[in-house]
PDB file of C-alpha atoms in Angstrom:
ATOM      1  CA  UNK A  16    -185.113 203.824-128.454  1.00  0.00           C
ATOM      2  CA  UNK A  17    -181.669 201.524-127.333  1.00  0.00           C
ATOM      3  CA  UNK A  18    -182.548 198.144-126.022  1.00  0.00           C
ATOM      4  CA  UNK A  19    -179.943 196.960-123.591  1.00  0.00           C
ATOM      5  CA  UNK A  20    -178.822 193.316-123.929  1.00  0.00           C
ATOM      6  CA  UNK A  21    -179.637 191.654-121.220  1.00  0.00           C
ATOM      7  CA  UNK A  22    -178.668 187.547-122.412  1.00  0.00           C
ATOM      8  CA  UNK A  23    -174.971 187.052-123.188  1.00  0.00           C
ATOM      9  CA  UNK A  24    -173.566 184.253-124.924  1.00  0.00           C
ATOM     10  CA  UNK A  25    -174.034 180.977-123.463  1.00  0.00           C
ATOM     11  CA  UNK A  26    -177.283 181.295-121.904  1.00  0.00           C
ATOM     12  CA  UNK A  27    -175.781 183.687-119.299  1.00  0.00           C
ATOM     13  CA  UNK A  28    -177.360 186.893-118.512  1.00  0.00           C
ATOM     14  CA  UNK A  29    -177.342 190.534-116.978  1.00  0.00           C
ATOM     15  CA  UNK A  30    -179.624 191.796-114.379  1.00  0.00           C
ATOM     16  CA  UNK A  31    -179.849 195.339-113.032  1.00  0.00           C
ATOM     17  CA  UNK A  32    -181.227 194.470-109.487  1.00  0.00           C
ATOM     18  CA  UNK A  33    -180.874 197.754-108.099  1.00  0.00           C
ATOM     19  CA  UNK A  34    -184.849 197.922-107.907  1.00  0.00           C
ATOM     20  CA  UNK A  35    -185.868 193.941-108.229  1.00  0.00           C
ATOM     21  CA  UNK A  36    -183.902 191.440-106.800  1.00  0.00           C
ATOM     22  CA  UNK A  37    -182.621 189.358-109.532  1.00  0.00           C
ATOM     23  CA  UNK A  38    -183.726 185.441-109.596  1.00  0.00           C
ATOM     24  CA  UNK A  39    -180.604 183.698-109.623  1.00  0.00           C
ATOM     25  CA  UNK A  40    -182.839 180.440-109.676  1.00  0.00           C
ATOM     26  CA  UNK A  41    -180.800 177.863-112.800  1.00  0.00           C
ATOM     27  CA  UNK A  42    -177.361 179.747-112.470  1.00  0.00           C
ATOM     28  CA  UNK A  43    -174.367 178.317-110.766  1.00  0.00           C
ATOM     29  CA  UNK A  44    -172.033 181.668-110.851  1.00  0.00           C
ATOM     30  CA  UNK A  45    -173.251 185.213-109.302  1.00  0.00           C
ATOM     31  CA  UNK A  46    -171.343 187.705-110.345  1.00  0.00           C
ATOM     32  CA  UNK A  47    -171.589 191.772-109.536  1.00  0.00           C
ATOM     33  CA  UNK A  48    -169.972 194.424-111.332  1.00  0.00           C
ATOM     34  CA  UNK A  49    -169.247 197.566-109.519  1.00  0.00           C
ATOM     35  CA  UNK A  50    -168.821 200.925-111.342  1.00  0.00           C
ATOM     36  CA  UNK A  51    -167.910 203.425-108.811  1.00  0.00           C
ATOM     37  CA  UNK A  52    -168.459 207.256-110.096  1.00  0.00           C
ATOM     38  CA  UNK A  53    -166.968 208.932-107.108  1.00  0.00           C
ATOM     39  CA  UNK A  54    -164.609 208.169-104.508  1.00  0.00           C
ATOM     40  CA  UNK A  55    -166.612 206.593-101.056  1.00  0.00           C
ATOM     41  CA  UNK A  56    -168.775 204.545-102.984  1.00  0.00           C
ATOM     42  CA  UNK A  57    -170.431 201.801-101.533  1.00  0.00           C
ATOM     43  CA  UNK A  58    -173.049 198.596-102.412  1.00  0.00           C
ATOM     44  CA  UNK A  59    -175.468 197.370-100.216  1.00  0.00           C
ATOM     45  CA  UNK A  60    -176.451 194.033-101.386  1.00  0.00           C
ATOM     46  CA  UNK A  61    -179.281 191.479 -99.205  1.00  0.00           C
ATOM     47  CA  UNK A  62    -180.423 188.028-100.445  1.00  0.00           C
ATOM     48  CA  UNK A  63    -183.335 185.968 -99.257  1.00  0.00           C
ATOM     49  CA  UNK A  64    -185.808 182.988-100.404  1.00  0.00           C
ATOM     50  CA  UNK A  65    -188.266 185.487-102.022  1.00  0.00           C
ATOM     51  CA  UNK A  66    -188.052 188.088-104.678  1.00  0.00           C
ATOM     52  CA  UNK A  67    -188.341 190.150-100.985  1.00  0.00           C
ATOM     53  CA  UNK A  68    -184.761 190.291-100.043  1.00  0.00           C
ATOM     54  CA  UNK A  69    -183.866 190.384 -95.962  1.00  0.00           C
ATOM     55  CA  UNK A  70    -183.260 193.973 -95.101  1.00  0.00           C
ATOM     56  CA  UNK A  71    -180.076 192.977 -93.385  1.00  0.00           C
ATOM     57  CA  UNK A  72    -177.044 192.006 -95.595  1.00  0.00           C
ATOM     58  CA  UNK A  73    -176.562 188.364 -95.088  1.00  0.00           C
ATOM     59  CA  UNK A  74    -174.240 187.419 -98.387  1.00  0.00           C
ATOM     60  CA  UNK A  75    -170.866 186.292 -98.373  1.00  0.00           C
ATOM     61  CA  UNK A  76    -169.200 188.683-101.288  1.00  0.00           C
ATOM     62  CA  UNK A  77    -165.651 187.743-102.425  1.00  0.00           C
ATOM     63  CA  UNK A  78    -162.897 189.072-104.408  1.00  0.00           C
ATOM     64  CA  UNK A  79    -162.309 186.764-106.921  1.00  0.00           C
ATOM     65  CA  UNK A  80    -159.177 188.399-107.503  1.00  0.00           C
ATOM     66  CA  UNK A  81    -158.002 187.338-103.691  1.00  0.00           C
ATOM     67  CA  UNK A  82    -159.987 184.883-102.853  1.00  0.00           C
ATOM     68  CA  UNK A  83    -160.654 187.145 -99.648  1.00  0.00           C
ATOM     69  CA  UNK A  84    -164.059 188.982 -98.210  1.00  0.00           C
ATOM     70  CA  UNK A  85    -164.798 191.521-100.464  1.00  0.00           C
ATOM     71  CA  UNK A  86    -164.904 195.184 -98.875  1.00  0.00           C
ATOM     72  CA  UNK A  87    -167.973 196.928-100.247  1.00  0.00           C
ATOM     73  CA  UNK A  88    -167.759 200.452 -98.486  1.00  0.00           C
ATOM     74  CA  UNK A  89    -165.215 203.290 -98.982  1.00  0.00           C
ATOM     75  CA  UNK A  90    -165.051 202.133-102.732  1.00  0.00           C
ATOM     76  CA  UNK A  91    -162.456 204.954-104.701  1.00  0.00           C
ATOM     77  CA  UNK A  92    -163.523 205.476-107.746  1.00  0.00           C
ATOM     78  CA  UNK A  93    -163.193 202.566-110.667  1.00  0.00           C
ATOM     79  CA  UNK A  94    -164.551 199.105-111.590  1.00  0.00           C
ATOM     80  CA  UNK A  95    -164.769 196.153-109.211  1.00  0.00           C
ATOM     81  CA  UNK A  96    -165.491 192.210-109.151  1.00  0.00           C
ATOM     82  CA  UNK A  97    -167.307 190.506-106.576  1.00  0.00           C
ATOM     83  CA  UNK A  98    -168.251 186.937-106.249  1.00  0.00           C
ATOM     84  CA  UNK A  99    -171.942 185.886-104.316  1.00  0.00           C
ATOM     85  CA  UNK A 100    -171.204 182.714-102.577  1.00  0.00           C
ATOM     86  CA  UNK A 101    -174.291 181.551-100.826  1.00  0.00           C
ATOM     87  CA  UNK A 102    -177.403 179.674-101.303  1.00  0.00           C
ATOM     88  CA  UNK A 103    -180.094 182.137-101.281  1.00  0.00           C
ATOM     89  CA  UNK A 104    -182.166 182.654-104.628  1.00  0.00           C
ATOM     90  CA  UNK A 105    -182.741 186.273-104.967  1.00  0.00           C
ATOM     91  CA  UNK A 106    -179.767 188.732-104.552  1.00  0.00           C
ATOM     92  CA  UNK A 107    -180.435 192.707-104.700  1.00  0.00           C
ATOM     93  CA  UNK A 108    -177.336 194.816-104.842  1.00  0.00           C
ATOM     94  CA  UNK A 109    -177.945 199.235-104.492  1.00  0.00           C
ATOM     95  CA  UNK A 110    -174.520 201.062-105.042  1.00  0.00           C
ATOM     96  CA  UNK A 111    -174.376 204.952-103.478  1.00  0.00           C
ATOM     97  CA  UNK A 112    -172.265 207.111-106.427  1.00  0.00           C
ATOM     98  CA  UNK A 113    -172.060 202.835-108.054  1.00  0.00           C
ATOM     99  CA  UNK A 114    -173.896 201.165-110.639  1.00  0.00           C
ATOM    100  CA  UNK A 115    -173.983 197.756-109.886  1.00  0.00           C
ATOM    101  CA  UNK A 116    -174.908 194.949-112.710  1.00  0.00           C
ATOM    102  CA  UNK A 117    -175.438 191.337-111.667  1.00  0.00           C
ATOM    103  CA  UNK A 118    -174.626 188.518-113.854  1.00  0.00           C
ATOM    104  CA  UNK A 119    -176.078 184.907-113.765  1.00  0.00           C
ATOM    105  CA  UNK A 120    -173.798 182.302-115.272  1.00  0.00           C
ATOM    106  CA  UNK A 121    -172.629 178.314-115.502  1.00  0.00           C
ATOM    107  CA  UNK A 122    -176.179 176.526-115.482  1.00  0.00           C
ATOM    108  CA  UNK A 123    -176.453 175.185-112.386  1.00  0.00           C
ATOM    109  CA  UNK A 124    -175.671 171.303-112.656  1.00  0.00           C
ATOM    110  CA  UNK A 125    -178.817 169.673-111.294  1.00  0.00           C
ATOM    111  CA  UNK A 126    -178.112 166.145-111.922  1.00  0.00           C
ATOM    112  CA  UNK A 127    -177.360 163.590-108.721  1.00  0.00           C
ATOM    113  CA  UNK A 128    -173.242 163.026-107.910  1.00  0.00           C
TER     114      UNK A 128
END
């Protein structure tokens, strides 16, 4: 049996949250990797308070490449980068023909400015 490693390097780590939203709860950076297997993939991805994410997508996803709204439908087939940016604690993200891996990053800075 192959254990997967989940905790990279710097206290970061890698969440499959295709079937339990990840807890994003002590990371600063949200980060989902998109492997699309066939052309018209997409990702579905919801957020919410509790490890019960909102049924409706309410995330902001970006292209770090752009800086722009990521598109997350009609994926061809390949690897993608999106950013989260939004202040929920639990993200889920389901790819159709995509495997989608979310990593936490950057410990969130909780001291006062």
């Amino acid at each position: 049996m192959t254990m997967a490693r989940t905790h990279i390097e710097g206290g970061s780590k890698a969440v499959d949250a295709s079937t339990t939203a990840a807890d994003t709860n002590g990371f600063g950076k949200v980060t989902l990797v998109v492997l699309a297997s066939a052309s018209s993939a997409s990702v579905a991805v919801t957020v919410g308070d509790t490890a019960t994410t909102d049924t409706t997508p309410t995330t902001t996803l970006i292209d770090p490449a752009t800086g722009l709204p990521a598109v997350t439908t009609g994926l061809a087939k390949g690897a993608y980068v999106f950013s989260y940016i939004g202040d929920r604690r639990f993200i889920k993200a389901v790819g159709t023909s995509a495997t989608v891996t979310v990593l936490l990053s950057e410990p969130r800075d909780s001291r006062p400015e």
